Amino acid sequence: MNISVIGSGYVGLVTGACFAEFGNNVVCVDKDADRIEALESGRIPFFEPGLGGLVERVTKAGRLQFSTDLSKSIRESLVVFIAVGTPQSNDGSADLSFVLQVASSVAENLNGYKVVVTKSTVPAGTGRKIRRVIQENKTENHDFSVASNPEFLREGSAIEDFMRPNRVVIGAEDEASAAILKDLYRPLYLLETPIVVTDVVTAEVIKYASNAFLATKISYINEMADLCEAVGADVHIVARGMGLDQRIGSKFLHPGPGYGGSCFPKDTRAVSQLARDHGVDLRVVDAVIDSNTRRTESMLTKIATALDGNLEGRTIAMLGLTFKPNTDDLRESPAVAVLQGILASGSVVRVFDPQGMTQAFRDEVTDVQFCDNEYDAAAGAECLVVATEWNQFRGLDLERLQGQMSSPLIVDLRNVFDPETMRSSGFRYVGVGR
Ligand code: NAD
């Protein structure tokens, strides 16, 4: 099947490469010419484990190409996936301008029947808007279908998530487009992947409802961590005791500095605004947004308290900048929010992140000392803050680390270390909720 994927970011590139791996002919399109040039010369513009090898393989096999020519790609495709960004507007709602620009291009290049599918996370009702734009602007009289196929992959394990998803959601307005999309996912039938086929607007809601629920789980355990600290309980054991109940499940019950990244913060705000626009109050989601917003301040208080209440004029080491491990994505990273708070309080910060420093440099995170490794970051520090749970931090040589620091204090915002081990190794250790 000939497919174009418009937008070659985290979602578009993974989607394109995986559909090519399934045996389809795919063109990944982007308006960013530098990005396409990089991809054509074999460079992946961001860090995602395994993606380089996959892209190289399917490109060599001739099933994946890259282009900035949106019109040509649309004209040569039966299925057009829209995977452009849907950033936050000023009022919190999702900005659909990139999505609707692509819809206009489809209208101008509709040279036969096509299925136009949103992979981007879009508010309920976007499918109807796309239909209207294409219907009103098409230059040739051909039929088309609009569908929704929300993406649930996680950065850092994106290929595995795409190739072995818990479910695939297909929102279609007719049987023909549902059949085409089901056919695209046929390789997953062997894994008995459940496929939820529904209408377009229901599929759109499934994505927001899922992300808002996951954000709720994170905020819930964060608040339970606060309670555990107050009463002297251990939140990890609380989470385990809760998570073994199959109605609850153990995932997303890890306390920390709050959720971040390119999805949860913007998607919770967007669904809240969408509901308000329809006269509905999502009180639980609004409380989650509020709870998560307060998280940075409470992490800063935790660090300041560990340093006798004062963050001014201190030297602090920070391990981790990205919003989660195995990515270089800094978008709405809680680590960066905490870093900025520490800097604003007048401390010197020495930072190390295995993948995030180039992007931080590009984003002009200024007044920070970028370091070569964890031990370099710890040099002369009075406190070491762990802000992202990269696996390589777990195996640090504690003696060497302590030798570098001017005072052996660790504030572990991700509970990477075992409190007892740290204390018996001579550190003053502060975790989250235990
Ligand atoms: P991204 O910012 O990494 O990539 C978007 C790409 O689209 C950019 O390269 C941009 O240049 C390109 N683009 C924008 N307008 C274009 C146009 N008119 N024509 C061609 N290219 C265009 O974004 P992303 O993280 O891949 O997210 C894309 C969508 O998927 C968003 O709606 C997001 O919410 C959703 N999503 C993201 C994730 C994730 O983990 N990143 C997971 C699931 C869903």
Tab-separated table of C-alpha atoms and ligand atoms in Angstrom:
chain	number	residue	atom	x	y	z
A	1	MET	CA	0.000	0.000	0.000
A	2	ASN	CA	1.247	3.533	-0.756
A	3	ILE	CA	1.242	5.688	2.341
A	4	SER	CA	2.412	9.173	3.163
A	5	VAL	CA	3.072	10.274	6.710
A	6	ILE	CA	2.990	14.063	7.049
A	7	GLY	CA	5.227	15.295	9.865
A	8	SER	CA	8.457	13.382	10.499
A	9	GLY	CA	8.848	13.942	14.230
A	10	TYR	CA	8.853	11.288	16.967
A	11	VAL	CA	5.462	9.946	15.943
A	12	GLY	CA	5.622	10.415	12.171
A	13	LEU	CA	9.051	8.909	11.698
A	14	VAL	CA	8.360	5.895	13.911
A	15	THR	CA	4.979	5.367	12.220
A	16	GLY	CA	6.507	5.630	8.742
A	17	ALA	CA	9.422	3.322	9.510
A	18	CYS	CA	7.171	0.716	11.153
A	19	PHE	CA	4.604	0.715	8.331
A	20	ALA	CA	7.525	0.303	5.898
A	21	GLU	CA	8.733	-2.618	8.035
A	22	PHE	CA	5.222	-4.104	7.632
A	23	GLY	CA	5.879	-4.109	3.852
A	24	ASN	CA	4.246	-0.860	2.704
A	25	ASN	CA	5.718	1.886	0.507
A	26	VAL	CA	5.999	4.922	2.732
A	27	VAL	CA	7.025	8.537	2.196
A	28	CYS	CA	7.743	10.515	5.350
A	29	VAL	CA	7.152	14.196	4.643
A	30	ASP	CA	8.196	17.245	6.591
A	31	LYS	CA	8.163	20.961	5.884
A	32	ASP	CA	11.491	21.256	7.690
A	33	ALA	CA	13.988	20.862	4.813
A	34	ASP	CA	16.952	20.415	7.203
A	35	ARG	CA	15.181	17.516	8.879
A	36	ILE	CA	14.485	15.816	5.538
A	37	GLU	CA	18.054	16.412	4.378
A	38	ALA	CA	19.364	14.826	7.597
A	39	LEU	CA	17.078	11.819	7.156
A	40	GLU	CA	18.107	11.409	3.523
A	41	SER	CA	21.744	11.298	4.567
A	42	GLY	CA	21.007	8.666	7.222
A	43	ARG	CA	20.895	10.898	10.310
A	44	ILE	CA	17.993	10.609	12.774
A	45	PRO	CA	17.203	14.112	14.040
A	46	PHE	CA	16.462	12.977	17.601
A	47	PHE	CA	17.413	10.168	19.962
A	48	GLU	CA	15.154	7.112	19.952
A	49	PRO	CA	16.655	3.670	20.673
A	50	GLY	CA	16.631	1.338	17.652
A	51	LEU	CA	15.148	3.862	15.234
A	52	GLY	CA	18.385	4.461	13.286
A	53	GLY	CA	18.800	0.769	12.463
A	54	LEU	CA	15.168	0.336	11.449
A	55	VAL	CA	15.164	3.433	9.232
A	56	GLU	CA	18.402	2.323	7.567
A	57	ARG	CA	17.005	-1.162	6.870
A	58	VAL	CA	13.681	-0.085	5.340
A	59	THR	CA	15.295	2.762	3.408
A	60	LYS	CA	17.826	0.371	1.870
A	61	ALA	CA	14.982	-2.008	1.015
A	62	GLY	CA	13.407	0.890	-0.922
A	63	ARG	CA	10.214	0.994	1.155
A	64	LEU	CA	10.855	4.270	3.016
A	65	GLN	CA	11.591	7.618	1.395
A	66	PHE	CA	11.763	11.181	2.667
A	67	SER	CA	10.427	14.308	1.023
A	68	THR	CA	9.449	17.932	1.499
A	69	ASP	CA	7.087	17.655	-1.463
A	70	LEU	CA	3.729	17.377	0.262
A	71	SER	CA	1.666	17.627	-2.952
A	72	LYS	CA	3.481	14.824	-4.765
A	73	SER	CA	3.386	12.560	-1.716
A	74	ILE	CA	-0.346	13.054	-1.262
A	75	ARG	CA	-1.059	12.471	-4.948
A	76	GLU	CA	0.829	9.166	-4.905
A	77	SER	CA	-0.782	7.806	-1.713
A	78	LEU	CA	-3.946	5.931	-0.882
A	79	VAL	CA	-3.575	6.666	2.853
A	80	VAL	CA	-2.359	10.009	4.217
A	81	PHE	CA	-1.419	9.982	7.905
A	82	ILE	CA	-1.299	13.369	9.601
A	83	ALA	CA	1.404	13.277	12.302
A	84	VAL	CA	2.207	16.978	12.688
A	85	GLY	CA	2.403	18.714	16.052
A	86	THR	CA	-0.720	19.887	17.874
A	87	PRO	CA	0.854	22.329	20.332
A	88	GLN	CA	-0.934	24.215	23.044
A	89	SER	CA	-2.690	27.503	22.191
A	90	ASN	CA	-2.768	30.407	24.635
A	91	ASP	CA	-6.086	29.275	26.160
A	92	GLY	CA	-4.821	25.696	26.687
A	93	SER	CA	-6.697	24.213	23.728
A	94	ALA	CA	-4.899	22.248	20.995
A	95	ASP	CA	-3.637	24.390	18.112
A	96	LEU	CA	-4.920	22.649	14.982
A	97	SER	CA	-3.346	24.977	12.434
A	98	PHE	CA	-0.718	22.437	11.256
A	99	VAL	CA	-3.354	19.696	10.972
A	100	LEU	CA	-5.730	21.895	8.977
A	101	GLN	CA	-2.888	23.073	6.701
A	102	VAL	CA	-2.320	19.438	5.765
A	103	ALA	CA	-6.076	19.001	5.195
A	104	SER	CA	-5.959	21.948	2.744
A	105	SER	CA	-3.050	20.330	0.900
A	106	VAL	CA	-5.032	17.091	0.656
A	107	ALA	CA	-7.938	19.056	-0.848
A	108	GLU	CA	-5.656	20.612	-3.460
A	109	ASN	CA	-4.155	17.225	-4.373
A	110	LEU	CA	-7.158	14.913	-4.193
A	111	ASN	CA	-6.605	13.061	-7.472
A	112	GLY	CA	-8.551	9.922	-6.450
A	113	TYR	CA	-10.068	8.212	-3.394
A	114	LYS	CA	-7.910	8.655	-0.243
A	115	VAL	CA	-8.141	7.932	3.454
A	116	VAL	CA	-6.973	10.867	5.562
A	117	VAL	CA	-6.021	9.687	9.046
A	118	THR	CA	-5.075	11.687	12.134
A	119	LYS	CA	-2.196	10.135	14.087
A	120	SER	CA	-1.651	13.441	15.870
A	121	THR	CA	-3.516	13.839	19.152
A	122	VAL	CA	-6.506	16.000	18.280
A	123	PRO	CA	-9.640	17.142	20.126
A	124	ALA	CA	-12.994	15.490	19.547
A	125	GLY	CA	-14.546	17.011	16.448
A	126	THR	CA	-11.287	17.483	14.497
A	127	GLY	CA	-12.206	14.728	12.025
A	128	ARG	CA	-15.352	16.685	11.149
A	129	LYS	CA	-13.256	19.860	10.642
A	130	ILE	CA	-10.848	18.000	8.356
A	131	ARG	CA	-13.786	16.655	6.325
A	132	ARG	CA	-15.183	20.175	5.924
A	133	VAL	CA	-11.830	21.661	4.808
A	134	ILE	CA	-11.293	18.949	2.193
A	135	GLN	CA	-14.914	18.977	1.005
A	136	GLU	CA	-14.989	22.758	0.589
A	137	ASN	CA	-11.576	23.096	-1.076
A	138	LYS	CA	-11.090	20.004	-3.226
A	139	THR	CA	-10.199	20.857	-6.796
A	140	GLU	CA	-11.257	17.521	-8.309
A	141	ASN	CA	-14.420	15.612	-7.517
A	142	HIS	CA	-13.279	12.448	-5.763
A	143	ASP	CA	-14.518	10.684	-2.632
A	144	PHE	CA	-12.400	10.542	0.493
A	145	SER	CA	-12.696	9.190	4.038
A	146	VAL	CA	-11.521	10.784	7.253
A	147	ALA	CA	-10.321	8.488	10.039
A	148	SER	CA	-8.664	8.678	13.446
A	149	ASN	CA	-5.883	6.321	14.496
A	150	PRO	CA	-4.444	7.817	17.695
A	151	GLU	CA	-0.913	6.891	18.654
A	152	PHE	CA	-0.028	5.559	22.112
A	153	LEU	CA	3.739	5.042	21.724
A	154	ARG	CA	6.104	6.268	24.424
A	155	GLU	CA	9.348	8.003	23.555
A	156	GLY	CA	12.241	5.779	24.573
A	157	SER	CA	10.391	2.583	23.630
A	158	ALA	CA	8.563	3.875	20.578
A	159	ILE	CA	9.324	1.047	18.149
A	160	GLU	CA	8.413	-1.700	20.599
A	161	ASP	CA	5.223	0.209	21.483
A	162	PHE	CA	4.284	0.571	17.803
A	163	MET	CA	5.133	-3.025	16.905
A	164	ARG	CA	3.581	-4.612	20.013
A	165	PRO	CA	0.849	-2.237	21.147
A	166	ASN	CA	-1.672	-3.070	23.874
A	167	ARG	CA	-4.355	-2.113	21.348
A	168	VAL	CA	-4.911	-0.299	18.089
A	169	VAL	CA	-7.756	2.204	17.912
A	170	ILE	CA	-9.356	2.875	14.541
A	171	GLY	CA	-12.059	5.505	14.255
A	172	ALA	CA	-13.648	5.374	10.828
A	173	GLU	CA	-16.685	6.931	9.168
A	174	ASP	CA	-17.276	4.078	6.710
A	175	GLU	CA	-16.482	0.404	6.190
A	176	ALA	CA	-14.068	0.982	3.297
A	177	SER	CA	-11.650	3.116	5.319
A	178	ALA	CA	-11.955	0.846	8.397
A	179	ALA	CA	-11.033	-2.130	6.179
A	180	ILE	CA	-8.014	-0.306	4.700
A	181	LEU	CA	-6.693	0.640	8.133
A	182	LYS	CA	-7.296	-2.838	9.546
A	183	ASP	CA	-5.367	-4.219	6.587
A	184	LEU	CA	-2.431	-1.925	7.410
A	185	TYR	CA	-2.263	-3.379	10.919
A	186	ARG	CA	-2.659	-6.981	9.712
A	187	PRO	CA	0.891	-7.969	10.807
A	188	LEU	CA	-0.263	-7.381	14.400
A	189	TYR	CA	-3.022	-10.000	14.122
A	190	LEU	CA	-0.385	-12.687	14.722
A	191	LEU	CA	0.215	-11.122	18.148
A	192	GLU	CA	-3.546	-11.098	18.739
A	193	THR	CA	-3.443	-7.334	19.277
A	194	PRO	CA	-6.945	-6.109	20.126
A	195	ILE	CA	-8.261	-3.665	17.515
A	196	VAL	CA	-10.957	-1.262	18.671
A	197	VAL	CA	-12.963	-0.108	15.667
A	198	THR	CA	-15.307	2.763	16.336
A	199	ASP	CA	-16.438	6.103	14.946
A	200	VAL	CA	-14.023	9.002	14.497
A	201	VAL	CA	-15.094	11.170	17.431
A	202	THR	CA	-15.017	8.225	19.874
A	203	ALA	CA	-11.468	7.363	18.774
A	204	GLU	CA	-10.459	10.992	19.317
A	205	VAL	CA	-11.851	10.898	22.859
A	206	ILE	CA	-10.132	7.565	23.650
A	207	LYS	CA	-6.720	9.197	23.219
A	208	TYR	CA	-7.393	12.174	25.509
A	209	ALA	CA	-9.230	10.020	28.056
A	210	SER	CA	-6.239	7.636	28.189
A	211	ASN	CA	-3.615	10.347	28.615
A	212	ALA	CA	-5.653	12.221	31.221
A	213	PHE	CA	-6.125	8.970	33.162
A	214	LEU	CA	-2.394	8.176	33.130
A	215	ALA	CA	-1.610	11.728	34.264
A	216	THR	CA	-4.144	11.219	37.063
A	217	LYS	CA	-2.384	8.054	38.241
A	218	ILE	CA	0.937	9.915	38.396
A	219	SER	CA	-0.487	12.869	40.317
A	220	TYR	CA	-2.361	10.539	42.638
A	221	ILE	CA	0.750	8.635	43.677
A	222	ASN	CA	2.668	11.910	43.997
A	223	GLU	CA	0.108	13.154	46.512
A	224	MET	CA	0.215	9.779	48.304
A	225	ALA	CA	4.012	10.228	48.465
A	226	ASP	CA	3.472	13.557	50.246
A	227	LEU	CA	1.176	11.800	52.718
A	228	CYS	CA	3.721	9.014	53.234
A	229	GLU	CA	6.408	11.576	54.053
A	230	ALA	CA	4.110	13.243	56.574
A	231	VAL	CA	3.148	10.026	58.395
A	232	GLY	CA	6.403	8.087	57.991
A	233	ALA	CA	5.228	5.465	55.474
A	234	ASP	CA	7.036	4.143	52.373
A	235	VAL	CA	5.253	5.064	49.138
A	236	HIS	CA	6.991	2.322	47.159
A	237	ILE	CA	5.456	-0.348	49.336
A	238	VAL	CA	2.130	1.492	49.253
A	239	ALA	CA	2.318	1.515	45.421
A	240	ARG	CA	3.153	-2.185	45.347
A	241	GLY	CA	0.336	-2.995	47.741
A	242	MET	CA	-2.076	-0.993	45.589
A	243	GLY	CA	-0.756	-2.135	42.224
A	244	LEU	CA	-1.170	-5.854	42.902
A	245	ASP	CA	-4.907	-5.216	42.858
A	246	GLN	CA	-5.697	-5.944	39.227
A	247	ARG	CA	-8.381	-3.265	39.220
A	248	ILE	CA	-5.604	-0.723	39.889
A	249	GLY	CA	-2.487	-2.144	38.176
A	250	SER	CA	1.117	-1.381	39.051
A	251	LYS	CA	2.035	0.897	36.126
A	252	PHE	CA	2.320	4.659	36.513
A	253	LEU	CA	2.487	4.483	40.296
A	254	HIS	CA	6.025	5.883	40.576
A	255	PRO	CA	6.284	9.100	42.558
A	256	GLY	CA	8.501	11.890	41.287
A	257	PRO	CA	8.721	15.534	40.274
A	258	GLY	CA	5.495	15.435	38.234
A	259	TYR	CA	4.583	14.398	34.727
A	260	GLY	CA	6.081	16.224	31.739
A	261	GLY	CA	6.956	15.673	28.121
A	262	SER	CA	5.288	16.617	24.893
A	263	CYS	CA	1.965	14.900	25.660
A	264	PHE	CA	0.515	14.757	29.185
A	265	PRO	CA	0.791	18.459	30.089
A	266	LYS	CA	-0.664	19.720	26.814
A	267	ASP	CA	-3.230	16.927	26.450
A	268	THR	CA	-4.668	17.358	29.964
A	269	ARG	CA	-5.021	21.101	29.353
A	270	ALA	CA	-6.518	20.520	25.903
A	271	VAL	CA	-9.143	18.029	27.122
A	272	SER	CA	-10.029	20.325	30.005
A	273	GLN	CA	-10.513	23.269	27.598
A	274	LEU	CA	-12.418	21.072	25.119
A	275	ALA	CA	-14.805	20.026	27.889
A	276	ARG	CA	-15.309	23.651	28.996
A	277	ASP	CA	-16.078	24.618	25.386
A	278	HIS	CA	-18.873	22.032	25.515
A	279	GLY	CA	-20.186	23.155	28.908
A	280	VAL	CA	-18.668	20.222	30.800
A	281	ASP	CA	-16.409	20.503	33.874
A	282	LEU	CA	-13.680	17.849	34.143
A	283	ARG	CA	-13.033	18.489	37.837
A	284	VAL	CA	-10.723	15.505	38.303
A	285	VAL	CA	-8.556	16.487	35.322
A	286	ASP	CA	-8.460	20.125	36.477
A	287	ALA	CA	-7.306	18.983	39.929
A	288	VAL	CA	-4.599	16.843	38.317
A	289	ILE	CA	-3.326	19.804	36.271
A	290	ASP	CA	-3.242	21.935	39.420
A	291	SER	CA	-1.521	19.231	41.483
A	292	ASN	CA	1.122	18.705	38.804
A	293	THR	CA	1.763	22.437	38.443
A	294	ARG	CA	2.507	22.666	42.184
A	295	ARG	CA	4.944	19.783	41.992
A	296	THR	CA	7.952	21.866	40.871
A	297	GLU	CA	7.597	24.198	43.850
A	298	SER	CA	7.351	21.299	46.286
A	299	MET	CA	10.476	19.669	44.772
A	300	LEU	CA	12.325	22.988	45.187
A	301	THR	CA	11.206	23.150	48.818
A	302	LYS	CA	12.452	19.598	49.311
A	303	ILE	CA	15.900	20.537	47.956
A	304	ALA	CA	16.030	23.800	49.927
A	305	THR	CA	14.999	22.023	53.154
A	306	ALA	CA	17.764	19.456	52.652
A	307	LEU	CA	20.156	22.409	52.335
A	308	ASP	CA	18.948	24.013	55.596
A	309	GLY	CA	16.316	26.130	53.885
A	310	ASN	CA	18.533	28.147	51.616
A	311	LEU	CA	19.235	27.737	47.898
A	312	GLU	CA	21.183	30.953	47.465
A	313	GLY	CA	24.841	30.764	46.556
A	314	ARG	CA	24.977	26.946	46.651
A	315	THR	CA	26.695	24.599	44.216
A	316	ILE	CA	24.287	21.909	43.136
A	317	ALA	CA	24.871	18.958	40.817
A	318	MET	CA	21.951	17.811	38.717
A	319	LEU	CA	21.723	14.447	36.999
A	320	GLY	CA	19.097	14.361	34.264
A	321	LEU	CA	17.375	16.978	32.127
A	322	THR	CA	15.072	15.006	29.829
A	323	PHE	CA	11.462	14.392	30.852
A	324	LYS	CA	12.154	10.654	31.005
A	325	PRO	CA	15.117	8.350	30.258
A	326	ASN	CA	16.014	7.080	26.765
A	327	THR	CA	15.006	10.240	24.971
A	328	ASP	CA	16.583	13.620	24.266
A	329	ASP	CA	13.203	15.347	24.544
A	330	LEU	CA	13.117	18.286	26.963
A	331	ARG	CA	9.597	19.469	26.205
A	332	GLU	CA	7.891	20.420	29.516
A	333	SER	CA	10.496	18.370	31.366
A	334	PRO	CA	10.025	18.570	35.162
A	335	ALA	CA	13.817	18.315	35.466
A	336	VAL	CA	14.208	21.542	33.497
A	337	ALA	CA	11.505	23.243	35.593
A	338	VAL	CA	13.352	22.273	38.787
A	339	LEU	CA	16.664	23.378	37.254
A	340	GLN	CA	15.236	26.784	36.379
A	341	GLY	CA	13.853	27.145	39.905
A	342	ILE	CA	17.250	26.364	41.443
A	343	LEU	CA	18.969	28.837	39.113
A	344	ALA	CA	16.410	31.526	39.961
A	345	SER	CA	17.259	31.042	43.644
A	346	GLY	CA	20.874	31.944	42.946
A	347	SER	CA	22.682	28.599	42.987
A	348	VAL	CA	25.365	27.410	40.612
A	349	VAL	CA	24.205	24.235	38.848
A	350	ARG	CA	26.483	21.608	37.312
A	351	VAL	CA	24.468	19.388	34.985
A	352	PHE	CA	24.894	16.054	33.275
A	353	ASP	CA	22.374	14.238	31.069
A	354	PRO	CA	23.323	11.376	28.726
A	355	GLN	CA	21.249	12.708	25.780
A	356	GLY	CA	19.588	15.989	26.693
A	357	MET	CA	22.462	18.451	26.836
A	358	THR	CA	22.693	19.301	23.133
A	359	GLN	CA	19.009	20.173	23.064
A	360	ALA	CA	19.320	22.120	26.331
A	361	PHE	CA	22.149	24.101	24.786
A	362	ARG	CA	20.002	24.767	21.686
A	363	ASP	CA	17.067	25.799	23.886
A	364	GLU	CA	19.426	28.282	25.512
A	365	VAL	CA	19.272	26.889	29.032
A	366	THR	CA	21.825	29.443	30.157
A	367	ASP	CA	23.933	29.942	33.277
A	368	VAL	CA	24.397	26.203	33.662
A	369	GLN	CA	27.675	24.314	33.719
A	370	PHE	CA	27.279	21.376	31.335
A	371	CYS	CA	29.529	18.516	32.496
A	372	ASP	CA	31.158	15.497	30.841
A	373	ASN	CA	29.767	12.859	33.165
A	374	GLU	CA	28.116	12.275	36.551
A	375	TYR	CA	31.362	12.582	38.555
A	376	ASP	CA	32.345	15.782	36.795
A	377	ALA	CA	28.897	17.221	37.640
A	378	ALA	CA	29.343	16.254	41.299
A	379	ALA	CA	32.689	18.079	41.596
A	380	GLY	CA	32.497	20.517	44.509
A	381	ALA	CA	28.713	20.124	44.868
A	382	GLU	CA	26.965	20.424	48.237
A	383	CYS	CA	23.965	18.501	46.952
A	384	LEU	CA	23.311	16.147	44.059
A	385	VAL	CA	19.784	16.170	42.644
A	386	VAL	CA	18.638	13.180	40.573
A	387	ALA	CA	15.974	14.528	38.230
A	388	THR	CA	15.646	11.839	35.505
A	389	GLU	CA	15.899	8.084	36.107
A	390	TRP	CA	18.526	7.139	33.496
A	391	ASN	CA	19.600	3.546	34.159
A	392	GLN	CA	23.274	4.489	34.111
A	393	PHE	CA	22.759	6.575	37.279
A	394	ARG	CA	21.783	3.433	39.193
A	395	GLY	CA	25.244	1.914	38.904
A	396	LEU	CA	27.329	4.918	39.968
A	397	ASP	CA	30.484	4.329	42.005
A	398	LEU	CA	29.240	5.813	45.278
A	399	GLU	CA	32.662	6.164	46.824
A	400	ARG	CA	33.959	8.069	43.812
A	401	LEU	CA	30.845	10.223	43.774
A	402	GLN	CA	31.226	11.084	47.440
A	403	GLY	CA	34.899	11.891	46.889
A	404	GLN	CA	33.887	14.531	44.352
A	405	MET	CA	31.286	16.310	46.492
A	406	SER	CA	31.954	18.945	49.116
A	407	SER	CA	29.092	17.512	51.185
A	408	PRO	CA	27.520	14.050	50.668
A	409	LEU	CA	23.864	15.000	50.186
A	410	ILE	CA	21.605	13.369	47.580
A	411	VAL	CA	18.084	14.543	46.809
A	412	ASP	CA	16.670	11.775	44.664
A	413	LEU	CA	13.513	13.072	42.951
A	414	ARG	CA	13.089	9.753	41.092
A	415	ASN	CA	13.823	7.307	43.919
A	416	VAL	CA	16.597	5.754	41.814
A	417	PHE	CA	18.651	4.764	44.855
A	418	ASP	CA	17.897	2.576	47.831
A	419	PRO	CA	17.762	4.812	50.943
A	420	GLU	CA	19.487	2.258	53.208
A	421	THR	CA	22.366	1.671	50.762
A	422	MET	CA	22.876	5.399	50.406
A	423	ARG	CA	22.875	5.984	54.161
A	424	SER	CA	25.231	3.100	54.839
A	425	SER	CA	27.518	4.510	52.113
A	426	GLY	CA	27.766	7.741	54.103
A	427	PHE	CA	25.296	9.912	52.186
A	428	ARG	CA	22.559	12.058	53.643
A	429	TYR	CA	19.704	10.852	51.437
A	430	VAL	CA	16.329	12.420	50.705
A	431	GLY	CA	13.904	10.604	48.385
A	432	VAL	CA	10.247	11.085	47.503
A	433	GLY	CA	7.638	9.563	49.793
A	434	ARG	CA	9.851	7.317	51.868
B	1	NAD	P1	7.215	16.670	16.610
B	1	NAD	O1	7.172	18.104	16.952
B	1	NAD	O2	8.355	15.817	17.018
B	1	NAD	O3	7.047	16.496	15.029
B	1	NAD	C1	6.102	17.178	14.261
B	1	NAD	C2	6.710	17.383	12.879
B	1	NAD	O4	5.695	17.875	12.016
B	1	NAD	C3	7.844	18.403	12.847
B	1	NAD	O5	9.004	17.823	12.285
B	1	NAD	C4	7.301	19.530	11.956
B	1	NAD	O6	8.306	20.155	11.163
B	1	NAD	C5	6.305	18.782	11.096
B	1	NAD	N1	5.253	19.617	10.488
B	1	NAD	C6	4.473	20.550	11.072
B	1	NAD	N2	3.612	21.066	10.165
B	1	NAD	C7	3.840	20.442	8.997
B	1	NAD	C8	3.263	20.520	7.694
B	1	NAD	N3	2.253	21.367	7.443
B	1	NAD	N4	3.758	19.732	6.731
B	1	NAD	C9	4.770	18.862	6.990
B	1	NAD	N5	5.341	18.735	8.205
B	1	NAD	C10	4.888	19.503	9.198
B	1	NAD	O7	5.848	16.084	17.201
B	1	NAD	P2	5.569	14.596	17.755
B	1	NAD	O8	6.116	14.464	19.139
B	1	NAD	O9	5.918	13.610	16.720
B	1	NAD	O10	3.978	14.651	17.907
B	1	NAD	C11	3.121	14.691	16.786
B	1	NAD	C12	1.701	14.452	17.256
B	1	NAD	O11	1.599	13.151	17.849
B	1	NAD	C13	1.203	15.420	18.333
B	1	NAD	O12	-0.164	15.640	18.152
B	1	NAD	C14	1.432	14.652	19.616
B	1	NAD	O13	0.562	15.061	20.650
B	1	NAD	C15	1.112	13.240	19.188
B	1	NAD	N6	1.746	12.179	19.971
B	1	NAD	C16	3.057	12.329	20.381
B	1	NAD	C17	3.653	11.293	21.104
B	1	NAD	C18	5.073	11.436	21.575
B	1	NAD	O14	5.474	10.651	22.443
B	1	NAD	N7	5.861	12.375	21.072
B	1	NAD	C19	2.943	10.131	21.402
B	1	NAD	C20	1.638	10.008	20.937
B	1	NAD	C21	1.044	11.047	20.227
